[in-house]
Every structure is written in structure tokens, then in C-alpha cells.
Amino acid sequence: AQSVTQLDSQVPVFEEAPVELRCNYSSSVSVYLFWYVQYPNQGLQLLLKYLSGSTLVKGINGFEAEFNKSQTSFHLRKPSVHISDTAEYFCAVRGLSGNTPLVFGKGTRLSVIA
Amino acid sequence: DTGVSQNPRHKITKRGQNVTFRCDPISEHNRLYWYRQTLGQGPEFLTYFQNEAQLEKSRLLSDRFSAERPKGSFSTLEIQRTEQGDSAMYLCASWSSGELFFGEGSRLTVL
């Protein structure tokens, strides 16, 4: 079984500042990793995913994440945030084998301050 | 591209009533998932289908909950004898090419 820990429930940051949203996972098998974003009153949208290959993954809206197997982390970063990035961000993990469902963290609310 | 469609978007019901939610996945997506999301929490897995076969159910899915996907296309999630603790957003998603595509959810409020 897999689990995800998002270390910060809320992250306030000023506009144009950099941000890092932290995610650690636990799994006894190799995993796929994902970040989803949920804007107010909208469904979840995929930001980026790590399936294999390069450990630095680039996603939409200028976000990127780095898979660190030794630290079991998949932190999300953006060098300069915009007001429109204000949303809830969810890290998720899935085991490689079979059809195991995605397991989500509790989310981090990013609030960008003008 | 019609995306994943869920209805109704909002449902308010009295405790003890039955409710049913419908999900229309992206066409040709064989795998369909139901999740539940409560305030301040991430989505929690309930169940999933491969075509019409229900392959896995979470312990969260009590015997008051039933899900179907009779023809391998749309799916329904029924909650019988609703309780206040059932109040949540019910999310449907379909899977393709290593990605879950979510609908906008059906919000249930049990009074």
C-alpha cells in the first residue's frame, strides 16, 4: 500500500516569489507520482506526472517537480508565482503494478498575496 | 472533447433518503473511478471499474453504497439511507495513458 504526506496544509506567498510545496510518499514498491491542482469550484486538473526517466519533471503553468527516490520525495516548485496560482494542490502516488488506484495527500492550499 | 461529466452537481437531501449520482466518462476510457472528498482532505478512493466489471472497493464503501457501470460506459453511485457523515464531494474520474481525468464532482449535503 502507498501513502502520501503533504507537509504543509497552507502556504502563503507573495506574488512573483518562488514557492515549494512539499510531498513525501511511502511505498514498498516502485511508484508513479503526480501533482494535481484544484481551483475553487472546479475539478482536479493534472499539473505534472513522473512515470519514468528524468527525475525533473516539467508541467503546465511553469511548475516543475523533482523525484528523489532516496528521500521518497516529489516536491513541487515554481520560480515565480502569480495570483492565478492560488488553489489547492494535491500530491498523489500509485504503485507500478496492477491497477492500484491513485492515493492522494491531504492537499496544500497555496495563497498568493498581491 | 466532452470531458468527464457528473450530475447532479449539487444535491441536498434529508437524512435517510436515497441519492444517486451519475458519471459519464470520456468515451473509450475503459477504467472509471469514484472518489470522495471532504473539506480539508484529499480525494479518497471508493471504487473502480474496468469496463463493466467492478474490480476493487475501498473499506470506505459501506453496504449503503452501491456503484454500477452496466454497459461499460456511464456509471452510477447510489447511497441508501443517507447519513450526515455522507456529506462530501463525490468525484468521478476516467483513466487513460497514465492520467486520471476528473469531473467537476457532485456535492452532497445531508441535512
Short mmCIF file of C-alpha atoms in Angstrom, two decimals, chain B residues 6-48:
data_model
loop_
_atom_site.label_atom_id
_atom_site.label_comp_id
_atom_site.label_asym_id
_atom_site.label_seq_id
_atom_site.Cartn_x
_atom_site.Cartn_y
_atom_site.Cartn_z
CA GLN B 6 -21.13 14.39 -13.49
CA ASN B 7 -24.68 15.14 -12.41
CA PRO B 8 -26.29 16.45 -10.45
CA ARG B 9 -23.62 18.96 -9.47
CA HIS B 10 -25.33 19.63 -6.16
CA LYS B 11 -27.74 17.55 -4.12
CA ILE B 12 -29.33 18.47 -0.81
CA THR B 13 -31.25 15.70 0.89
CA LYS B 14 -32.67 14.77 4.25
CA ARG B 15 -31.10 12.09 6.35
CA GLY B 16 -32.48 8.68 5.48
CA GLN B 17 -33.21 9.44 1.84
CA ASN B 18 -31.53 7.70 -1.08
CA VAL B 19 -29.47 9.58 -3.64
CA THR B 20 -27.94 8.61 -6.95
CA PHE B 21 -25.11 10.27 -8.85
CA ARG B 22 -24.26 9.71 -12.48
CA CYS B 23 -20.88 9.88 -14.21
CA ASP B 24 -20.24 9.92 -17.94
CA PRO B 25 -16.53 9.31 -18.54
CA ILE B 26 -14.52 10.32 -21.56
CA SER B 27 -15.55 7.95 -24.32
CA GLU B 28 -13.23 4.99 -24.90
CA HIS B 29 -11.76 5.26 -21.40
CA ASN B 30 -12.15 1.77 -20.00
CA ARG B 31 -11.31 2.49 -16.40
CA LEU B 32 -13.63 4.58 -14.25
CA TYR B 33 -13.02 5.60 -10.65
CA TRP B 34 -15.13 7.05 -7.85
CA TYR B 35 -13.53 9.12 -5.10
CA ARG B 36 -14.94 11.05 -2.15
CA GLN B 37 -13.54 14.35 -0.96
CA THR B 38 -14.45 16.01 2.33
CA LEU B 39 -13.49 19.51 3.45
CA GLY B 40 -9.79 19.86 4.05
CA GLN B 41 -8.98 16.40 2.78
CA GLY B 42 -7.66 14.93 -0.42
CA PRO B 43 -9.76 12.62 -2.57
CA GLU B 44 -10.28 9.18 -1.04
CA PHE B 45 -10.68 6.16 -3.28
CA LEU B 46 -14.07 4.42 -3.19
CA THR B 47 -14.21 2.00 -6.11
CA TYR B 48 -13.24 1.45 -9.73
#
